[in-house]
Coordinates of C-alpha atoms in Angstrom, one line a residue:
Chain B
M833 CA 176.1 50.3 -24.2
I834 CA 173.6 53.1 -24.4
Y835 CA 173.2 55.4 -27.4
A836 CA 171.2 58.5 -28.2
F837 CA 169.8 58.9 -31.6
V838 CA 170.3 62.6 -32.4
Y839 CA 168.7 64.3 -35.3
N840 CA 168.9 68.0 -35.9
N841 CA 170.7 68.4 -32.6
E842 CA 167.8 66.9 -30.8
V843 CA 167.7 63.5 -29.0
M844 CA 165.0 61.5 -30.8
E845 CA 165.4 58.2 -29.0
I846 CA 167.5 56.5 -26.3
I847 CA 168.7 53.1 -27.4
D848 CA 169.2 50.6 -24.6
P849 CA 171.3 47.4 -25.0
L850 CA 169.9 44.4 -26.8
Y851 CA 171.2 40.9 -26.1
W852 CA 171.3 37.9 -28.4
D853 CA 168.5 35.6 -27.5
E854 CA 170.1 32.5 -29.1
D855 CA 173.4 31.3 -30.4
V856 CA 173.9 32.4 -34.0
L857 CA 175.9 30.2 -36.4
G858 CA 178.0 31.6 -39.2
S859 CA 178.3 30.2 -42.7
E860 CA 181.1 27.9 -41.5
G861 CA 178.9 26.4 -38.9
V862 CA 180.6 28.0 -35.9
V863 CA 178.9 30.2 -33.3
I864 CA 179.5 33.8 -34.2
H865 CA 177.2 35.3 -31.6
H866 CA 176.6 33.7 -28.2
K867 CA 173.3 33.9 -26.4
G868 CA 173.4 36.5 -23.8
D869 CA 176.0 38.6 -25.4
E870 CA 175.1 42.2 -26.2
V871 CA 174.3 42.8 -29.9
A872 CA 176.8 45.3 -31.3
I873 CA 175.2 48.5 -32.4
T874 CA 176.7 47.9 -35.9
D875 CA 174.8 44.6 -36.0
R876 CA 171.5 46.3 -35.0
Y877 CA 171.2 49.2 -37.4
T878 CA 172.3 50.3 -40.8
P879 CA 175.6 52.3 -41.0
E880 CA 173.7 55.4 -41.9
F881 CA 171.6 55.2 -38.8
V882 CA 174.6 54.3 -36.6
A883 CA 176.3 57.4 -37.8
M884 CA 173.6 59.5 -36.1
L885 CA 174.1 57.8 -32.7
V886 CA 176.0 59.1 -29.8
D887 CA 177.4 56.8 -27.1
I888 CA 175.9 58.0 -23.8
T889 CA 176.8 55.0 -21.7
N890 CA 178.9 57.1 -19.4
V891 CA 177.1 60.4 -19.7
I892 CA 175.7 61.8 -16.5
P893 CA 173.0 62.9 -16.2
K894 CA 171.6 60.5 -18.7
P895 CA 170.0 62.4 -21.6
D896 CA 166.4 61.7 -22.7
Q897 CA 164.2 62.5 -25.6
R898 CA 164.0 66.1 -26.7
W899 CA 167.3 67.0 -25.0
T900 CA 169.5 69.0 -27.3
Y901 CA 173.1 68.1 -28.3
D902 CA 175.5 70.6 -29.7
G903 CA 178.1 68.0 -30.7
K904 CA 179.8 68.1 -27.3
A905 CA 177.2 68.2 -24.5
F906 CA 173.6 67.3 -23.9
T907 CA 171.2 69.9 -22.5
P908 CA 167.7 69.2 -21.2
P909 CA 164.7 71.1 -22.7
A910 CA 163.9 74.4 -21.0
Chain N
M664 CA 156.4 -38.5 -84.0
Q665 CA 159.6 -36.6 -83.7
L666 CA 161.1 -33.5 -85.1
S667 CA 163.8 -35.5 -86.6
S668 CA 161.4 -37.7 -88.6
P669 CA 159.9 -35.5 -91.2
P670 CA 158.3 -37.1 -94.3
T671 CA 159.9 -36.9 -97.7
L672 CA 159.1 -33.5 -99.3
V673 CA 157.5 -33.3 -102.8
P674 CA 159.7 -31.0 -104.9
I675 CA 157.5 -31.3 -108.0
P676 CA 153.9 -32.4 -108.6
F677 CA 153.5 -35.9 -109.9
A678 CA 153.3 -35.9 -113.7
D679 CA 154.3 -32.3 -113.8
S680 CA 155.3 -32.6 -117.5
G681 CA 153.6 -35.8 -118.2
A682 CA 150.4 -36.4 -120.1
K683 CA 147.4 -35.8 -117.8
N684 CA 143.8 -34.8 -117.7
V685 CA 142.3 -32.0 -115.7
I686 CA 140.0 -33.8 -113.3
P687 CA 136.6 -32.1 -113.5
E688 CA 134.5 -31.5 -110.4
A689 CA 131.4 -33.0 -112.1
P690 CA 131.2 -36.3 -113.9
S691 CA 132.6 -36.1 -117.4
P692 CA 130.3 -36.7 -120.3
T693 CA 133.1 -38.7 -121.9
P694 CA 132.6 -42.4 -121.0
G695 CA 135.4 -43.8 -118.8
L696 CA 137.0 -40.5 -117.6
A697 CA 137.3 -39.8 -113.9
S698 CA 135.9 -36.8 -112.0
L699 CA 136.1 -35.5 -108.5
T700 CA 132.5 -36.3 -107.8
S701 CA 132.5 -39.9 -109.2
G702 CA 136.1 -40.9 -109.2
F703 CA 136.6 -43.6 -111.8
P704 CA 133.2 -44.4 -113.3
P705 CA 131.9 -48.0 -113.1
V706 CA 132.6 -48.7 -116.8
T707 CA 136.3 -48.6 -115.9
M708 CA 135.7 -51.5 -113.5
T709 CA 133.8 -53.6 -116.1
P710 CA 135.6 -56.4 -118.1
L711 CA 136.5 -55.3 -121.6
A712 CA 134.6 -58.3 -122.9
A713 CA 131.5 -57.0 -121.3
G714 CA 132.0 -53.6 -122.8
G715 CA 134.2 -52.0 -120.1
I716 CA 136.7 -49.2 -120.7
P717 CA 140.1 -49.3 -119.1
P718 CA 141.0 -46.4 -116.7
A719 CA 142.9 -43.7 -118.5
G720 CA 146.6 -43.2 -117.5
Q721 CA 146.1 -39.5 -118.2
D722 CA 143.4 -39.5 -115.5
M723 CA 145.7 -41.2 -113.0
N724 CA 148.4 -38.6 -113.8
G725 CA 145.8 -35.8 -113.4
I726 CA 144.5 -37.1 -110.1
L727 CA 148.0 -37.5 -108.6
N728 CA 149.1 -34.2 -110.0
L729 CA 146.1 -32.4 -108.5
I730 CA 146.8 -33.9 -105.0
C731 CA 150.6 -33.3 -105.2
Q732 CA 150.2 -29.6 -106.0
S733 CA 148.6 -29.1 -102.6
V734 CA 151.1 -31.4 -100.9
R735 CA 154.1 -29.5 -102.6
W736 CA 152.5 -26.1 -101.6
A737 CA 152.1 -27.3 -98.0
N738 CA 155.7 -28.7 -98.0
A739 CA 156.8 -25.2 -99.0
G740 CA 154.9 -23.6 -96.1
G741 CA 152.5 -21.8 -98.4
G742 CA 149.2 -20.5 -97.2
Y743 CA 145.9 -19.9 -98.9
K744 CA 144.3 -16.6 -99.6
Y745 CA 140.5 -16.1 -99.8
N746 CA 139.1 -17.6 -102.9
S747 CA 135.6 -16.5 -103.8
A748 CA 134.9 -19.4 -106.2
F749 CA 136.1 -21.9 -103.7
A750 CA 134.2 -20.3 -100.8
T751 CA 130.9 -20.2 -102.7
D752 CA 131.3 -23.6 -104.4
S753 CA 128.3 -25.7 -103.5
N754 CA 130.6 -28.5 -102.6
V755 CA 132.4 -26.3 -100.1
G756 CA 129.7 -24.0 -98.6
G757 CA 132.1 -21.5 -97.1
Y758 CA 135.1 -21.6 -94.8
P759 CA 134.8 -23.5 -91.6
Q760 CA 135.3 -21.9 -88.2
G761 CA 139.0 -21.9 -87.3
A762 CA 140.1 -21.6 -90.9
V763 CA 143.2 -19.5 -91.3
L764 CA 143.6 -17.6 -94.6
L765 CA 146.6 -15.6 -95.8
R766 CA 146.2 -11.8 -96.2
G767 CA 146.0 -10.6 -99.8
D768 CA 149.4 -9.1 -99.5
G769 CA 150.8 -12.2 -98.0
M770 CA 152.0 -10.4 -94.8
G771 CA 149.7 -12.0 -92.3
Y772 CA 146.6 -14.1 -91.6
W773 CA 142.9 -14.0 -91.0
L774 CA 141.1 -16.2 -88.5
N775 CA 137.6 -17.4 -89.4
L776 CA 135.2 -17.1 -86.4
A777 CA 132.2 -18.9 -87.9
D778 CA 131.3 -21.9 -90.0
N779 CA 130.1 -21.6 -93.6
N780 CA 131.8 -18.2 -94.0
T781 CA 131.7 -17.1 -97.6
T782 CA 132.6 -13.4 -97.0
D783 CA 135.9 -11.9 -98.0
P784 CA 138.0 -10.9 -95.0
E785 CA 139.4 -8.0 -97.0
G786 CA 136.2 -7.2 -99.0
G787 CA 133.7 -4.5 -98.5
S788 CA 131.5 -6.5 -96.1
P789 CA 133.7 -8.8 -94.1
A790 CA 132.1 -10.8 -91.4
N791 CA 133.5 -13.1 -88.7
W792 CA 137.1 -12.6 -89.7
A793 CA 139.7 -11.4 -87.2
P794 CA 143.3 -10.4 -87.8
L795 CA 145.7 -13.0 -86.6
E796 CA 149.5 -12.7 -86.9
A797 CA 150.7 -10.1 -89.3
Y798 CA 153.8 -8.1 -90.2
G799 CA 153.8 -4.4 -91.0
I800 CA 152.6 -1.0 -90.0
T801 CA 149.5 0.8 -91.1
A802 CA 150.2 4.5 -91.6
V803 CA 147.1 6.7 -91.4
T804 CA 148.2 10.1 -92.6
G805 CA 146.6 13.5 -93.4
L806 CA 144.3 13.5 -90.3
T807 CA 142.6 16.9 -89.8
N808 CA 139.1 16.9 -88.4
A809 CA 137.4 14.0 -90.1
N810 CA 136.8 10.6 -88.5
V811 CA 138.5 7.6 -90.2
T812 CA 137.0 4.1 -90.3
L813 CA 139.9 1.6 -90.7
T814 CA 139.6 -0.9 -93.6
P815 CA 140.3 -4.6 -93.0
V816 CA 143.7 -4.3 -94.6
Q817 CA 144.5 -1.4 -92.2
Y818 CA 143.3 -2.9 -88.9
G819 CA 144.7 -6.2 -90.0
L820 CA 148.2 -5.0 -89.0
P821 CA 149.4 -4.8 -85.4
I822 CA 150.9 -1.3 -85.4
I823 CA 148.9 1.8 -86.6
T824 CA 150.6 5.2 -86.8
L825 CA 148.5 8.4 -87.0
A826 CA 149.8 11.6 -88.5
G827 CA 148.4 15.0 -89.6
T828 CA 147.8 18.5 -88.3
L829 CA 144.5 18.3 -86.4
T830 CA 142.0 21.1 -86.8
G831 CA 139.4 19.2 -84.7
N832 CA 138.9 16.1 -82.6
V833 CA 139.2 12.9 -84.6
Q834 CA 137.9 9.4 -84.1
I835 CA 139.6 6.3 -85.5
I836 CA 136.9 3.6 -85.9
F837 CA 138.0 0.0 -85.2
P838 CA 135.9 -3.1 -85.8
A839 CA 134.2 -4.6 -82.8
L840 CA 136.6 -7.5 -82.6
K841 CA 138.7 -9.1 -79.8
S842 CA 142.1 -8.1 -80.9
Q843 CA 145.0 -5.7 -80.0
W844 CA 146.9 -2.9 -81.6
K845 CA 149.7 -0.5 -80.8
I846 CA 148.6 3.0 -81.6
V847 CA 151.3 5.7 -82.2
N848 CA 149.9 9.2 -82.2
A849 CA 152.2 11.5 -84.2
T850 CA 149.6 14.2 -84.9
T851 CA 150.0 17.8 -84.1
G852 CA 147.4 20.5 -83.3
A853 CA 145.6 21.0 -80.0
F854 CA 142.9 18.4 -80.5
T855 CA 142.4 14.8 -79.5
V856 CA 142.4 11.4 -81.2
T857 CA 140.0 8.8 -79.9
C858 CA 140.3 5.1 -80.9
K859 CA 136.9 3.5 -80.6
T860 CA 134.4 1.1 -82.2
A861 CA 131.5 2.4 -84.3
S862 CA 128.9 2.0 -81.5
G863 CA 131.1 1.4 -78.5
T864 CA 133.5 3.5 -76.4
G865 CA 137.2 4.1 -76.8
V866 CA 140.3 5.8 -75.5
I867 CA 142.2 9.0 -76.2
V868 CA 145.7 8.3 -77.3
N869 CA 147.9 11.3 -76.3
Q870 CA 149.9 13.1 -78.9
G871 CA 153.6 12.3 -79.0
G872 CA 153.0 9.0 -77.3
E873 CA 151.7 5.5 -78.0
A874 CA 149.2 3.1 -76.4
N875 CA 148.7 -0.6 -76.5
V876 CA 144.9 -0.9 -76.8
Y877 CA 142.7 -3.9 -77.3
G878 CA 139.2 -4.6 -78.4
D879 CA 136.9 -6.6 -76.1
G880 CA 134.4 -7.3 -78.8
T881 CA 132.4 -4.1 -78.0
N882 CA 134.8 -1.3 -77.0
I883 CA 138.4 -0.3 -77.4
V884 CA 140.1 -0.5 -74.0
L885 CA 143.3 0.7 -72.5
N886 CA 144.2 -0.7 -69.1
A887 CA 147.1 0.2 -66.8
L888 CA 150.2 -1.9 -67.4
Q889 CA 151.4 -4.0 -64.5
I890 CA 155.1 -4.4 -64.3
A891 CA 157.6 -5.6 -61.7
P892 CA 159.3 -2.9 -59.6
A893 CA 162.3 -1.4 -61.3
T894 CA 165.7 -2.5 -60.0
A895 CA 168.0 -0.7 -62.5
S896 CA 168.3 2.8 -63.8
N897 CA 167.0 2.0 -67.2
Q898 CA 163.8 0.2 -66.1
A899 CA 160.3 1.6 -65.8
V900 CA 159.1 2.2 -62.2
T901 CA 155.9 1.4 -60.6
L902 CA 153.6 4.0 -59.0
G903 CA 154.5 2.5 -55.6
Q904 CA 158.1 3.4 -56.3
T905 CA 157.4 6.9 -57.3
T906 CA 155.5 7.6 -54.0
S907 CA 158.2 6.1 -51.9
T908 CA 159.5 8.5 -49.3
S909 CA 162.7 6.6 -48.7
S910 CA 164.4 7.6 -51.9
P911 CA 163.8 10.0 -54.8
L912 CA 162.5 8.8 -58.1
Q913 CA 165.0 9.0 -60.8
L914 CA 164.0 9.3 -64.4
A915 CA 166.2 7.7 -66.9
T916 CA 164.3 9.2 -69.8
A917 CA 165.5 11.7 -72.3
V918 CA 165.1 15.4 -71.6
A919 CA 161.4 16.3 -71.9
T920 CA 160.4 18.1 -75.0
L921 CA 156.6 18.1 -74.9
P922 CA 154.1 19.2 -72.2
A923 CA 153.1 15.6 -71.5
H924 CA 156.6 14.4 -70.8
A925 CA 158.2 14.0 -67.4
V926 CA 160.9 16.5 -66.7
Q927 CA 164.3 16.2 -65.1
L928 CA 165.3 18.4 -62.2
S929 CA 168.0 19.9 -64.3
Q930 CA 165.3 21.3 -66.5
L931 CA 163.5 22.7 -63.6
T932 CA 166.6 24.4 -62.2
G933 CA 167.1 25.8 -65.6
I934 CA 163.7 27.5 -65.3
G935 CA 164.5 28.4 -61.7
A936 CA 167.5 30.4 -62.9
T937 CA 165.2 32.8 -64.6
I938 CA 162.4 32.8 -62.1
A939 CA 163.1 34.4 -58.7
G940 CA 161.6 31.6 -56.7
R941 CA 158.5 30.7 -54.8
L942 CA 157.1 32.1 -51.5
I943 CA 157.7 29.5 -48.8
G944 CA 156.8 31.5 -45.7
V945 CA 155.7 34.8 -44.2
R946 CA 156.8 36.1 -40.8
A947 CA 155.2 39.0 -38.9
I948 CA 157.6 39.9 -36.2
T949 CA 156.4 42.1 -33.3
T950 CA 159.1 41.3 -30.7
S951 CA 162.8 42.0 -30.9
G952 CA 165.0 38.9 -31.4
T953 CA 167.1 36.8 -33.7
Y954 CA 165.7 36.0 -37.1
T955 CA 166.2 32.4 -38.2
P956 CA 164.9 31.8 -41.7
T957 CA 162.7 28.9 -42.7
T958 CA 164.7 26.1 -44.1
G959 CA 165.2 26.6 -47.8
T960 CA 165.0 30.4 -47.8
T961 CA 167.3 31.9 -50.3
A962 CA 166.0 35.5 -50.4
V963 CA 163.7 37.7 -48.2
R964 CA 161.6 40.7 -48.8
V965 CA 161.4 42.7 -45.6
R966 CA 158.8 45.4 -44.8
L967 CA 159.7 47.4 -41.7
V968 CA 157.9 50.2 -39.8
G969 CA 159.3 52.2 -36.9
G970 CA 157.4 52.8 -33.7
G971 CA 154.7 55.5 -33.7
G972 CA 154.9 58.6 -31.6
A973 CA 152.6 59.0 -28.7
G974 CA 149.9 61.6 -28.7
G975 CA 150.2 64.8 -26.8
G976 CA 148.5 64.9 -23.4
A977 CA 146.7 68.2 -22.9
A978 CA 147.4 70.2 -19.8
A979 CA 145.0 71.1 -17.1
T980 CA 143.1 74.3 -17.8
S981 CA 141.3 77.1 -16.0
G982 CA 137.9 78.5 -16.7
T983 CA 139.2 80.6 -19.6
Q984 CA 141.8 78.3 -21.0
T985 CA 142.0 75.3 -23.2
S986 CA 144.8 72.9 -24.2
V987 CA 145.2 70.5 -27.0
G988 CA 147.5 67.6 -27.9
A989 CA 148.5 66.7 -31.4
G990 CA 148.5 63.1 -32.5
G991 CA 151.8 61.3 -32.8
G992 CA 153.6 60.9 -36.1
S993 CA 153.9 57.5 -37.6
G994 CA 157.0 55.4 -37.8
S995 CA 158.8 55.5 -41.2
Y996 CA 158.6 52.7 -43.6
S997 CA 161.3 50.8 -45.4
E998 CA 161.1 47.8 -47.8
G999 CA 164.0 45.8 -49.0
Y1000 CA 164.9 42.5 -50.8
F1001 CA 168.0 40.6 -49.6
T1002 CA 169.6 37.5 -51.0
S1003 CA 172.4 37.2 -48.5
G1004 CA 173.4 38.2 -45.0
F1005 CA 169.8 37.9 -43.6
S1006 CA 170.2 34.7 -41.7
G1007 CA 170.6 35.2 -37.9
V1008 CA 170.3 39.0 -38.0
S1009 CA 169.1 40.8 -34.9
V1010 CA 165.6 42.2 -35.5
T1011 CA 164.7 45.3 -33.4
I1012 CA 161.0 46.2 -33.1
G1013 CA 160.8 49.9 -32.3
S1014 CA 158.6 50.6 -29.3
G1015 CA 155.8 53.1 -29.5
G1016 CA 156.1 56.5 -27.9
G1017 CA 155.6 56.5 -24.2
L1018 CA 152.6 58.0 -22.5
V1019 CA 152.9 61.5 -21.1
A1020 CA 150.3 63.3 -19.0
G1021 CA 150.0 67.0 -19.6
G1022 CA 152.9 67.1 -22.1
A1023 CA 154.2 66.1 -25.5
G1024 CA 154.0 62.4 -26.3
G1025 CA 157.1 60.3 -26.4
N1026 CA 158.9 59.6 -29.7
G1027 CA 158.6 56.1 -31.3
S1028 CA 161.8 54.0 -31.6
A1029 CA 163.5 52.8 -34.6
S1030 CA 162.9 49.3 -36.0
S1031 CA 165.7 47.5 -37.8
F1032 CA 166.4 44.3 -39.7
G1033 CA 170.0 43.9 -38.5
A1034 CA 172.4 46.2 -40.2
L1035 CA 170.5 45.7 -43.4
M1036 CA 167.6 48.1 -43.0
T1037 CA 166.4 50.7 -40.4
A1038 CA 163.1 52.5 -40.1
P1039 CA 163.2 55.3 -37.4
G1040 CA 160.2 56.0 -35.2
G1041 CA 157.6 58.8 -35.4
I1042 CA 157.7 61.9 -33.3
G1043 CA 155.5 62.4 -30.3
G1044 CA 152.6 64.8 -30.5
P1045 CA 153.3 68.2 -29.0
I1046 CA 150.7 70.1 -27.0
A1047 CA 149.5 73.7 -27.2
G1048 CA 148.2 75.6 -24.1
P1049 CA 147.0 75.8 -21.6
S1050 CA 146.1 79.4 -22.6
A1051 CA 143.2 81.5 -23.6
P1052 CA 142.4 80.9 -27.3
P1053 CA 143.3 81.6 -29.9
F1054 CA 146.8 80.1 -30.0
P1055 CA 148.9 78.5 -32.7
S1056 CA 148.2 75.0 -33.8
V1057 CA 150.7 72.1 -33.4
A1058 CA 151.4 68.8 -35.2
A1059 CA 154.0 66.0 -35.0
A1060 CA 156.3 64.9 -37.8
G1061 CA 156.6 61.3 -39.0
G1062 CA 159.8 59.4 -38.6
I1063 CA 162.7 60.5 -40.8
A1064 CA 163.4 58.3 -43.8
G1065 CA 164.8 54.9 -43.2
T1066 CA 167.9 53.5 -44.8
G1067 CA 168.9 50.2 -46.4
G1068 CA 165.8 49.4 -48.4
Y1069 CA 165.0 49.9 -52.1
L1070 CA 162.1 51.9 -50.7
N1071 CA 162.7 54.3 -47.7
S1072 CA 159.7 56.5 -46.8
I1073 CA 159.3 59.1 -44.1
G1074 CA 156.5 58.5 -41.6
N1075 CA 153.2 60.4 -41.9
A1076 CA 152.8 63.6 -39.9
S1077 CA 149.8 64.0 -37.7
S1078 CA 147.2 66.7 -38.5
A1079 CA 147.2 70.0 -36.7
A1080 CA 145.7 70.4 -33.2
G1081 CA 144.7 74.0 -32.2
A1082 CA 142.1 76.3 -30.7
A1083 CA 140.4 79.3 -32.2
T1084 CA 138.0 79.8 -29.3
T1085 CA 137.2 78.0 -26.1
S1086 CA 134.4 76.1 -27.8
S1087 CA 136.4 75.1 -30.9
S1088 CA 139.6 73.7 -29.4
I1089 CA 140.4 70.3 -30.8
G1090 CA 143.3 67.8 -30.7
S1091 CA 144.2 65.6 -33.6
P1092 CA 144.3 61.8 -34.3
G1093 CA 147.5 59.8 -34.6
A1094 CA 149.0 59.5 -38.0
G1095 CA 148.6 56.1 -39.6
S1096 CA 151.7 54.2 -40.8
L1097 CA 151.9 52.2 -44.0
L1098 CA 151.1 49.0 -42.0
G1099 CA 148.9 50.3 -39.2
G1100 CA 146.4 52.9 -38.2
G1101 CA 146.8 55.9 -35.9
G1102 CA 144.7 56.3 -32.8
S1103 CA 141.4 58.1 -33.5
L1104 CA 140.8 61.3 -31.7
P1105 CA 138.7 60.8 -28.5
A1106 CA 136.0 63.1 -27.2
A1107 CA 137.1 66.2 -25.3
F1108 CA 138.2 65.7 -21.7
T1109 CA 139.2 62.1 -22.5
N1110 CA 142.6 60.4 -22.6
G1111 CA 144.0 59.5 -26.0
I1112 CA 143.8 56.2 -28.0
A1113 CA 146.8 54.1 -29.0
G1114 CA 148.0 53.5 -32.5
T1115 CA 148.9 50.1 -34.0
N1116 CA 151.8 48.8 -36.1
G1117 CA 153.8 52.1 -36.1
G1118 CA 150.7 54.4 -36.1
G1119 CA 150.8 57.4 -33.9
G1120 CA 148.7 57.6 -30.7
S1121 CA 146.0 60.2 -30.7
G1122 CA 146.1 63.6 -29.2
T1123 CA 143.7 65.0 -26.7
T1124 CA 141.4 67.9 -26.2
A1125 CA 141.1 69.7 -22.9
G1126 CA 138.3 72.3 -22.8
V1127 CA 137.9 74.9 -20.1
S1128 CA 138.3 73.8 -16.6
S1129 CA 139.7 70.4 -17.6
G1130 CA 141.9 68.0 -15.7
I1131 CA 145.2 66.8 -17.0
L1132 CA 145.0 64.4 -19.9
T1133 CA 147.2 61.6 -21.3
G1134 CA 147.8 61.1 -25.1
G1135 CA 147.4 57.7 -26.8
A1136 CA 150.5 55.5 -26.9
G1137 CA 152.3 55.1 -30.2
G1138 CA 151.9 51.7 -31.9
K1139 CA 155.1 49.6 -31.7
G1140 CA 156.8 48.8 -35.0
I1141 CA 156.5 45.7 -37.0
C1142 CA 158.7 43.6 -39.3
I1143 CA 157.1 41.5 -42.0
I1144 CA 159.4 39.0 -43.8
E1145 CA 158.4 37.2 -46.9
E1146 CA 160.7 34.2 -47.4
Y1147 CA 161.5 32.9 -50.9
G1148 CA 163.1 29.7 -51.9
A1149 CA 164.6 28.3 -55.0
F1150 CA 163.3 25.2 -56.7

């Protein structure tokens, strides 16, 4: 999934998917994350930061840095 | 002879209560009396008709009584103390080598090391007397800072205890004999006790402990004790056993109470409960991936910087225009300490802002330590112009404050880039992050310089009639992890 980090109605960063590069074991010794699976956005960043992200996986055209976001739609800079 | 065939013991000296003479050592002036020197004089062996005198019955009783006293004493297991009159008697001439005398207190023996020895083993000037078997403990008390020379009575006992509150180093002086002692040092005070001979060397006996030392005739010596390897929990172990890698050494001793004592793990873990731990590793992560802690890590201190913004790339200018690009802002900084949930987290290293020619630099990306801590990236440097100066200056902000740490700081903003005249137009350098520098401002008409470790890339300066320029790239973020382990 792809996210836009929006701050003050401006896109600061586009966050592309990240994938687990190895199996990760939980405290019980079982694999809780498999190599190759996408890292959930909630496992990548703090909740405060995730709250500022907008899912743009299916947004066309794909927004970029400095686009504005009014809470509903993205607009490219003039 | 056999153990079962002892001689008849003498319970009472012959003629103990009978009439008897004291047999003198020198010949008696009284005719016919016996002496130790002459025995019965010749007149007792002369016929009465020729003027002889019969041997006296009192003499015979006296002689047998004298002998029987020693026999009875020996039968009772009695020993002999030093006797000055006997030793110096001209008919004795001192004790022979190998003689064994009883201590004055009857609690042990002295061995004579030389013939014709007339000295008192417990006197002021004993010579050639060595302590043999003895029973008892010599207690040397009240030690402070004065050396102590042991008296014969003191060094004649096998165990010597030392006590007192030391105010200086103390020497205990032993005789230069070939003998052995157990020394127990019960002194206090931060000073040492050395057991030595007057003119030889010695050994320090540690406080709170004991040492089995011996004299080699010149010095006092303490050698390592050789023992068989321990096979049970209550046995002393050899050094070879302590260095074995196959099994841990186990101490069966009591809980240590002094600095010189061996300690048990339970005592260490007790300390560990109040001390956070020790640093066992440091990671400097510059590529996104999964964090697997070093084995034994129980807590981590994480320092995180977001990616720096790229510098602004000045636009192409005409003969009356200039254009400037501001440096990129630095990534923000967060610092946190975590005791759980850190193993196997996904670490994201924020990329530096991308290069842009003739426009504002790209923003840096956020770095993160899983869901525990996030440090956003710095803002890309904007540009001003192209236009005829003067025109307003521009600058880039640092990344917004991170989250999750006990310290969450915004990134540094870059300084302003502007132009008052065509000859005074100037860009600005990239802002430095807490862990890395920003790109320095290059000369006019030159592309920008990249930042490092979250520092912003530099801006650019385009004077009149300049081509398009590219700002410096932002430095990518970094994550430094200090790993702490318990005891």
